[in-house]
XYZ file of C-alpha atoms in Angstrom:
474
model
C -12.825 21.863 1.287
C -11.104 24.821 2.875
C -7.662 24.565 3.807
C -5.882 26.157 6.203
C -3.132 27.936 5.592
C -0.212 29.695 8.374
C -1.267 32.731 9.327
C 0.423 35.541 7.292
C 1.160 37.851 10.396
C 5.155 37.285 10.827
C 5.831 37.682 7.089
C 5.982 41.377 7.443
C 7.065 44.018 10.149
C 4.553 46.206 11.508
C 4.039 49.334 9.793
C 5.818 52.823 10.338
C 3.980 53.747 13.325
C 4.269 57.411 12.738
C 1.963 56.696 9.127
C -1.613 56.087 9.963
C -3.086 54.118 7.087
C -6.885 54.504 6.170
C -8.450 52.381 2.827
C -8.435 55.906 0.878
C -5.158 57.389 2.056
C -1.874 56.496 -0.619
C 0.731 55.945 2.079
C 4.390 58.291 1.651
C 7.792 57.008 2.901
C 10.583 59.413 3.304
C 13.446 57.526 0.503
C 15.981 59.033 -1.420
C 15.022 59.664 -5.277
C 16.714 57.756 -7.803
C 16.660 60.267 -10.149
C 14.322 62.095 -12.678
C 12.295 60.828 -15.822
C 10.836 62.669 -18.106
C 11.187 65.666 -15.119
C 9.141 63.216 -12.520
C 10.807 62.112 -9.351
C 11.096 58.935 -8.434
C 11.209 57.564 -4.922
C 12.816 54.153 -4.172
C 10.767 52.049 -1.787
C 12.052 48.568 -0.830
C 9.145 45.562 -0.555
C 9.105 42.810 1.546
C 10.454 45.103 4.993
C 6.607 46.072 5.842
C 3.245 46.784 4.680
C 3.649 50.127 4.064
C 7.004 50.090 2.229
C 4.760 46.963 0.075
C 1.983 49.630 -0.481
C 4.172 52.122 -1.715
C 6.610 49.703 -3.989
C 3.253 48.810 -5.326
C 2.512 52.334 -5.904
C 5.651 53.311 -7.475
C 5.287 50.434 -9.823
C 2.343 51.431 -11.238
C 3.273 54.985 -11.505
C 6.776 53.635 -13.157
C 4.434 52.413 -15.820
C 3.128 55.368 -17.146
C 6.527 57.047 -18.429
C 7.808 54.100 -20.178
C 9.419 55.286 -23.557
C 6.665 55.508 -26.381
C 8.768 56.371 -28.893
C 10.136 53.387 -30.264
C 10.183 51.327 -33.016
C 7.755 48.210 -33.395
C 10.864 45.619 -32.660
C 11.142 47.797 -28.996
C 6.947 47.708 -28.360
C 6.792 44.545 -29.081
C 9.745 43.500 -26.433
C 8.091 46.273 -24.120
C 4.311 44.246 -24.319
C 6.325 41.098 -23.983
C 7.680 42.344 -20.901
C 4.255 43.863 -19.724
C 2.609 40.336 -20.158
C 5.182 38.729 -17.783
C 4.306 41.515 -15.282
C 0.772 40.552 -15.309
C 1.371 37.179 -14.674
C 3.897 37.752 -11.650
C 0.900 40.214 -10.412
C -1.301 37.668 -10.706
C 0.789 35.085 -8.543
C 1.359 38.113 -6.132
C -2.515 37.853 -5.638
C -2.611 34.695 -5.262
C -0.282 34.470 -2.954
C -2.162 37.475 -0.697
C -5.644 36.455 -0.930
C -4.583 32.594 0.561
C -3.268 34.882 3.379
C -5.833 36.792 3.444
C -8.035 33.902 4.274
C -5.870 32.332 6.880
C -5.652 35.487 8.600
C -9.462 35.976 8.725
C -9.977 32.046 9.916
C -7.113 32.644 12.322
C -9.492 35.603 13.987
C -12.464 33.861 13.733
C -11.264 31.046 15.825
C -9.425 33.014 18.172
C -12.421 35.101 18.882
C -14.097 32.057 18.924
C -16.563 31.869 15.904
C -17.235 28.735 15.049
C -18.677 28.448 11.524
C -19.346 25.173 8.642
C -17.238 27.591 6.280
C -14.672 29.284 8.375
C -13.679 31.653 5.737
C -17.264 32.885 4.782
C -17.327 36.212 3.008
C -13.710 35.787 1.929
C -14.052 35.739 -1.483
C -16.674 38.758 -1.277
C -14.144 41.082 0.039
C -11.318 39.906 -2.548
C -13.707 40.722 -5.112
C -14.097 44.235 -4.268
C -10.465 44.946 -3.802
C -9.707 43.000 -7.457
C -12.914 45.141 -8.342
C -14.820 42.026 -10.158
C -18.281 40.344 -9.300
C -18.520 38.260 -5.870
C -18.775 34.882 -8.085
C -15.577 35.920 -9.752
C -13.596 36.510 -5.879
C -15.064 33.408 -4.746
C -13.593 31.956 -7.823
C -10.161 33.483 -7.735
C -9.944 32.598 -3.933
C -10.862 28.722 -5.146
C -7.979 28.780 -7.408
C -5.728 30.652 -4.904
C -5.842 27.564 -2.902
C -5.611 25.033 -5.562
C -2.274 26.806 -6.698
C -0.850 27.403 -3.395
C -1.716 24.021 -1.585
C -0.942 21.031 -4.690
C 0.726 23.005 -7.683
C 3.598 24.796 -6.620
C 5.375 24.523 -10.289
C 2.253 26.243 -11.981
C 2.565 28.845 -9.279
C 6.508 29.524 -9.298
C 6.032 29.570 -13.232
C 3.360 32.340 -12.710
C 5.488 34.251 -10.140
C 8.191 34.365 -12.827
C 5.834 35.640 -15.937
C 6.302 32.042 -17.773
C 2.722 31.695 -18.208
C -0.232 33.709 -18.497
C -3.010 33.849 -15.510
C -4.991 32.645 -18.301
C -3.118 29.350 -18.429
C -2.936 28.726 -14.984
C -7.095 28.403 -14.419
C -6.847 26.363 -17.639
C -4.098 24.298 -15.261
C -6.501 24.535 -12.470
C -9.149 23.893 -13.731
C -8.478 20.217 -15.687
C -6.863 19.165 -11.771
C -9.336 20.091 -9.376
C -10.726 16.764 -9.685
C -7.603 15.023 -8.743
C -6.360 13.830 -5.386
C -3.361 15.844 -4.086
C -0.622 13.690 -4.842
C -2.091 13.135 -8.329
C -2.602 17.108 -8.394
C 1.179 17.389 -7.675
C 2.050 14.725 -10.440
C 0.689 16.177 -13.175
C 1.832 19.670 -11.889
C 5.739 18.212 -12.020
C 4.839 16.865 -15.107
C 3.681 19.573 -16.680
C 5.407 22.807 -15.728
C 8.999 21.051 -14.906
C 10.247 23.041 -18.220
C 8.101 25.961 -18.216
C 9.702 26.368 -21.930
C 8.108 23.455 -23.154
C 4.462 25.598 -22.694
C 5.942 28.238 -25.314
C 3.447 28.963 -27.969
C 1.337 26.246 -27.242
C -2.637 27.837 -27.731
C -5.013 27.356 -25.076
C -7.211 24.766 -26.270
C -3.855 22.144 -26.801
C -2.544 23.280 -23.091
C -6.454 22.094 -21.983
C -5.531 19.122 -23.989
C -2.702 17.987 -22.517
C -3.319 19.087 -18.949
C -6.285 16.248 -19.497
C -4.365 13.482 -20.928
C -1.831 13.787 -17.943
C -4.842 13.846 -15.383
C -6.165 10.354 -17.331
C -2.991 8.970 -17.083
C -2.717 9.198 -13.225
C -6.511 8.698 -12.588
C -8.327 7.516 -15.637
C -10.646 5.375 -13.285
C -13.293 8.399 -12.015
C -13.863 9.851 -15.057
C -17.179 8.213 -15.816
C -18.795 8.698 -12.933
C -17.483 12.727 -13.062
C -19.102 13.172 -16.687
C -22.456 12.007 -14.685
C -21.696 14.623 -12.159
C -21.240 16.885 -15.116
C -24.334 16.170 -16.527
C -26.237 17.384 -13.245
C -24.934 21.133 -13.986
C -26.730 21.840 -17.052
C -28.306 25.070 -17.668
C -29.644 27.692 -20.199
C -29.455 31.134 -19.971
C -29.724 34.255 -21.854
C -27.746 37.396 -21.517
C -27.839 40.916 -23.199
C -25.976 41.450 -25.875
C -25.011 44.381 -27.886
C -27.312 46.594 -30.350
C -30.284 45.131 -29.294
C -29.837 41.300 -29.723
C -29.795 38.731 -27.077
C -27.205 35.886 -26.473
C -28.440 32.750 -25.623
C -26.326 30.435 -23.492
C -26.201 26.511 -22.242
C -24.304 23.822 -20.943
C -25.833 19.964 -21.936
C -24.864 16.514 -22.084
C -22.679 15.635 -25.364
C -25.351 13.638 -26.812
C -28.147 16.518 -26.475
C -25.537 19.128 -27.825
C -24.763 17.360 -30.985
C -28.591 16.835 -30.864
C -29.294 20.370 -30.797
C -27.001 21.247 -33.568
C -27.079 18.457 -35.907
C -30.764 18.897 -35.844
C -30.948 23.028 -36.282
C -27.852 22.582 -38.974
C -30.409 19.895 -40.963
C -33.480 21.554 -40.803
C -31.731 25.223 -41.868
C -30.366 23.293 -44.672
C -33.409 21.874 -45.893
C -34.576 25.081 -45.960
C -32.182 26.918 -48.012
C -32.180 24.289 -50.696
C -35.504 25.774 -50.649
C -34.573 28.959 -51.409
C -35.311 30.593 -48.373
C -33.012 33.967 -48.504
C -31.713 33.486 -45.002
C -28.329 32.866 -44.165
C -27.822 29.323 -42.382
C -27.383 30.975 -38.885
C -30.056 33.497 -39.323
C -32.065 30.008 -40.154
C -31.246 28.687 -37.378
C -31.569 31.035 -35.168
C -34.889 31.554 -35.768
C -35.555 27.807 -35.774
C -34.011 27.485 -32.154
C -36.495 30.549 -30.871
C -39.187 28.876 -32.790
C -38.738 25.902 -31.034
C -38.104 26.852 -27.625
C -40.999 29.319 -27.169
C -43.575 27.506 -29.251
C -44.625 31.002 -31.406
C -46.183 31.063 -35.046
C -43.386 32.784 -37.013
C -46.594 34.332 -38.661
C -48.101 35.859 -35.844
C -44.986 36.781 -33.519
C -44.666 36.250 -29.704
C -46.379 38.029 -27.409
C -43.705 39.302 -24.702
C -44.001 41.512 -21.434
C -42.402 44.892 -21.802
C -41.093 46.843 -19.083
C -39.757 49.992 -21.046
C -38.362 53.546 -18.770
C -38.688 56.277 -21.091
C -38.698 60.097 -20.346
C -42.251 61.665 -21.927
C -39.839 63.662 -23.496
C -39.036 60.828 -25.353
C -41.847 59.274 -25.777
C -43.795 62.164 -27.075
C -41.718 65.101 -28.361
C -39.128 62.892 -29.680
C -36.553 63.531 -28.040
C -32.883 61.042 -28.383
C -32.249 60.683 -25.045
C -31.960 56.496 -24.745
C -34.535 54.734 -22.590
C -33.921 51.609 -20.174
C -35.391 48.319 -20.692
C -35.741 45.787 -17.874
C -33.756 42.289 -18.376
C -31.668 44.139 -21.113
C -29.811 47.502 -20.402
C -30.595 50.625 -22.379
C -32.150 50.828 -26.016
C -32.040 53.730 -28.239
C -34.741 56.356 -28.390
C -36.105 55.119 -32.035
C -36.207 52.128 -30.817
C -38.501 52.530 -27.733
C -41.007 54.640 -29.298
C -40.941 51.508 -32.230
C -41.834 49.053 -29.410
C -44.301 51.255 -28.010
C -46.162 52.486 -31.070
C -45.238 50.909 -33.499
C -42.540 51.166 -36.563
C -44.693 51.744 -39.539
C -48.514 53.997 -39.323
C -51.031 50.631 -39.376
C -49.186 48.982 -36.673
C -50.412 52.015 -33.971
C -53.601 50.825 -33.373
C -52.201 47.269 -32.803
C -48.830 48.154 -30.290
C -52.169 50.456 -28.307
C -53.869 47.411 -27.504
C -50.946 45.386 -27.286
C -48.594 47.633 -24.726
C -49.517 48.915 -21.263
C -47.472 51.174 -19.992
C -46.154 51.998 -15.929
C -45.716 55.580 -15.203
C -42.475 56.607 -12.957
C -41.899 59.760 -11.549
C -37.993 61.210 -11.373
C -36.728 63.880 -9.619
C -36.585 66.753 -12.014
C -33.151 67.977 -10.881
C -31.612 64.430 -9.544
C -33.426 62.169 -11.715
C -34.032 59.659 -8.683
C -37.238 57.601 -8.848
C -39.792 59.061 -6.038
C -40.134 57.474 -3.183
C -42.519 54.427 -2.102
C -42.819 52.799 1.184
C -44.163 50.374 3.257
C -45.156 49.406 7.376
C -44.743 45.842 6.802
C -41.278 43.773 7.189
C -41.478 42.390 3.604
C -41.515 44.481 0.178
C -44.472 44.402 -0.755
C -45.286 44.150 -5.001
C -45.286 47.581 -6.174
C -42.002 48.198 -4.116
C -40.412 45.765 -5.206
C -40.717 46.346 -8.670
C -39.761 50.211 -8.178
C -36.693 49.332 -6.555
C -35.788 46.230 -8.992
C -36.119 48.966 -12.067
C -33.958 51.828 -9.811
C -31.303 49.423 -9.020
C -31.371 47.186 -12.103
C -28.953 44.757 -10.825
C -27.152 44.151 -7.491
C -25.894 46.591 -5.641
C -22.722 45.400 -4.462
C -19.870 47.216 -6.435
C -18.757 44.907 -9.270
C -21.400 42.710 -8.859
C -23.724 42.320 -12.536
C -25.647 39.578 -10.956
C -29.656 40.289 -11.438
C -31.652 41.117 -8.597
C -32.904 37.861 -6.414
C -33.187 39.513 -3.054
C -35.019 43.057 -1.739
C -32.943 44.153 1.206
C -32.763 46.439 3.998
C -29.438 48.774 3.896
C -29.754 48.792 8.022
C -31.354 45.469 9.047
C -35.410 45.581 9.866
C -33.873 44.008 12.995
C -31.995 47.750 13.654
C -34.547 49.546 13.206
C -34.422 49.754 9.452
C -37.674 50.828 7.492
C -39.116 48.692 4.457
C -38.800 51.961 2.183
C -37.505 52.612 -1.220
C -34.393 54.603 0.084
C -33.576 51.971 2.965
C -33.992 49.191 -0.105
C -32.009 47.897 -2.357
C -31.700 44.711 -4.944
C -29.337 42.070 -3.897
C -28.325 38.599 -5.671
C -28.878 36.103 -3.325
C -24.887 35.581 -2.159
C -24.401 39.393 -1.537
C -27.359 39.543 0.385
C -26.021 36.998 2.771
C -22.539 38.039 2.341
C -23.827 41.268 4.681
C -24.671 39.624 7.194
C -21.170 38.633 8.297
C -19.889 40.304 11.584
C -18.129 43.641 10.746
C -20.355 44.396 7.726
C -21.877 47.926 7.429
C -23.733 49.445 5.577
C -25.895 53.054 5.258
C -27.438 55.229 3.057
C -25.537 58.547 2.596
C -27.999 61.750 0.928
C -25.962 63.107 -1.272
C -29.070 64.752 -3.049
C -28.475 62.714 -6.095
C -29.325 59.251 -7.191
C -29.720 56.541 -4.850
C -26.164 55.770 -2.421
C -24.855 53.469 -0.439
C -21.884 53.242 1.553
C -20.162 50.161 2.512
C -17.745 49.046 5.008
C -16.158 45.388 4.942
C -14.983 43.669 7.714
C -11.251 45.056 7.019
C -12.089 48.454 7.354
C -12.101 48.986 3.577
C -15.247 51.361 2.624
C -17.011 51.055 -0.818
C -19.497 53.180 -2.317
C -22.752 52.183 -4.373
C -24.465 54.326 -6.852
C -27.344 53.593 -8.456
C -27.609 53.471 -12.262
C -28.750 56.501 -14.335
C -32.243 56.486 -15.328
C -33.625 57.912 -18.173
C -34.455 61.689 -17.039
C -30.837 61.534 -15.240
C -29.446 64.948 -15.723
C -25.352 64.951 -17.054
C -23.220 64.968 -14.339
């Protein structure tokens, strides 16, 4: 499952000794300018001699970007985005390319320190997430691909490397193949991408299309027994969406999909013959909730609330938005709806409907007040107060919701089960920590709720805690 890969250390010469790099220093070469644009200098670095010349080619790229002519006409922009979109994809096979070394490098200390592990490269995939700032489940997938592209589809990767195809294309590529051996990986691979032309204007959904025909013709003879394998990865979930609305989310069998909506599409149509004044997909909509929580669309569902509102807001009527738990935050109008009601003769029902948690902020930080405890675990209470300051994991880039309740320094190290030495943690981050060379402390900054973070590479991260309501502007 993880392949090795040779270690990445001869590639590159050692740095200029006389530059000492740290992860928030921009490292500066002495080079000749090539000349001025738009009155900016220009230095001339040269990749592929070391590390630091890479760093600052890299640099100078980026910077290069920002005075590219914008005065053109739309035949020149649209060669100019044309151009832009082949950068992206060369980027992206530059990454690839660095976090497969990255790995091998990190296995390659492990085992000559002598760490002996199930998954050598744990953590990996943590650590390229922060430095492609994305979620932990997104590095772990990028790494996943990494290898798949560097190990059993070289012509995907050289056609990435050269901007003939989008990053977007290539996990399509990926994707359909990881089931395949390697030399039927390869096959289709040669097939494929031997023409990189022959992928020009092709949409995604026919590239999907034919990536899967080629796998069936090398190995048609697995593909049962993989749509059973499929079947065991259902799920449901439900995410926040904008203004207020909810999205709800699934993967299920073929036969239970068409289920679901040949029997919502029926049943909404029934209804508007009707004349029910619903669209079809408002119909159905409310069918599926109807359905799936068992409520009397005459009497409503009765849901738990857990609503942080300033009293300002709640009483004087002020606009500053609240935060509601599971969803993100809400307007003011609509928080003092759910908690008193929209209209005069619902007030005496939302009263003995809605119970409400008082939480104390900071007056000049807005930080929740501290709780604590002298036990190991979080207890209730604590929990809760830190799952509503953090909202979801802590880890930068990570949107995951909150599984674990943490120590920042380890009970272990003399770390106390307290609100500031807590935080919320999904449950890969939270073991992603624990790997040797992982750091972590809470810095007072006199503000909301911080952590720093050091990885195992030296690289340091900080992690803010969301804005409550009560959160003066910055």
């Amino acid at each position: 499952m993880f392949e090795e890969y040779p270690s990445g250390d001869s590639l590159h010469e050692p740095p200029n000794e006389e530059i000492v790099l740290t992860p928030t220093m921009t490292p500066t070469l002495k080079v000749e300018p090539a000349g001025e644009i738009h009155g900016v200098v220009l230095p001339v670095p040269v990749p592929g001699r070391s590390h630091t010349e890479d760093l600052c080619f890299l640099d100078y790229m980026r910077r290069s970007l920002a005075l590219l002519e914008l005065s053109g006409n739309a035949k020149e922009h649209h060669e100019i985005l044309g151009k832009l979109e082949e950068i992206k994809g060369a980027a992206a096979g530059a990454q690839v390319i660095s976090a497969t070394l990255f790995e091998a490098d990190v296995i390659t200390q492990r085992t000559d320190a002598g760490i002996r592990e199930n998954n050598p490269s744990y953590g990996v995939g943590s650590q390229i997430a922060l430095a492609r700032r994305e979620s932990p489940d997104q590095g772990r997938s990028f790494l996943a691909c990494s290898r798949r592209l560097v190990a059993h589809l070289q012509f995907t990767l050289a056609a990435l490397l050269e901007g003939q195809i989008s990053w977007f294309q290539a996990q399509i590529i990926v994707k359909n193949t990881e089931h395949l051996c390697a030399e039927h990986c390869e096959a289709v691979d040669q097939d494929l991408l031997r023409d990189p032309q022959a992928l020009d204007g092709i949409c995604s959904r026919a590239l999907e299309d034919e990536v899967r025909r080629l796998s069936f013709l090398y190995d048609s003879s697995d593909a049962l027994s993989r749509m059973e394998q499929a079947n065991t990865h259902r799920y449901c979930s439900v995410y926040p969406a904008r203004d207020g609305m909810m999205q709800l989310s699934g993967m299920f069998s073929v036969q239970d999909g068409l289920a679901i909506r040949q029997t919502l599409m029926q049943d909404a149509a029934s209804l508007k013959v009707g004349g029910d004044p619903r669209s079809l997909n408002q119909i159905m909509a409310d069918l599926a909730v109807d359905r799936l929580t068992g409520r009397d669309p005459a009497k409503g569902q009765p849901v738990m609330v857990n609503l942080v509102m300033t009293d300002r807001t709640l009483c004087q009527g002020s606009g500053e938005p609240a935060y509601l738990q599971g969803y993100g935050t809400v307007p003011a109008t609509w928080a003092r709806a759910v908690i008193k009601g929209s209209e005069a003769p619902d007030h005496a029902w939302y009263r003995a409907q809605v119970s409400l948690r008082r939480l104390y902020t900071h007056p000049q930080s807005g930080e929740l007040l501290a709780m604590d405890s002298s036990s190991r675990s979080f207890p209730k209470n604590l929990k809760e107060f830190i799952r509503i300051r953090d909202q979801y994991c802590r880890t930068p880039y990570c949107n995951a919701p909150i599984k674990h309740f943490d120590h920042v320094v380890q009970h272990a190290r003399g770390g106390a089960t307290s609100a500031i030495n807590g935080s919320g943690r999904c449950a890969a981050c939270n073991q992603a920590k624990e790997q040797e060379g992982w750091e972590e402390k809470v810095i007072e900054t006199g503000g909301r709720h911080t952590i720093e973070i050091t990885t195992p590479t030296g690289a340091v991260y900080t992690s803010i805690a969301p804005a409550l309501p009560g959160t003066p502007a910055a």
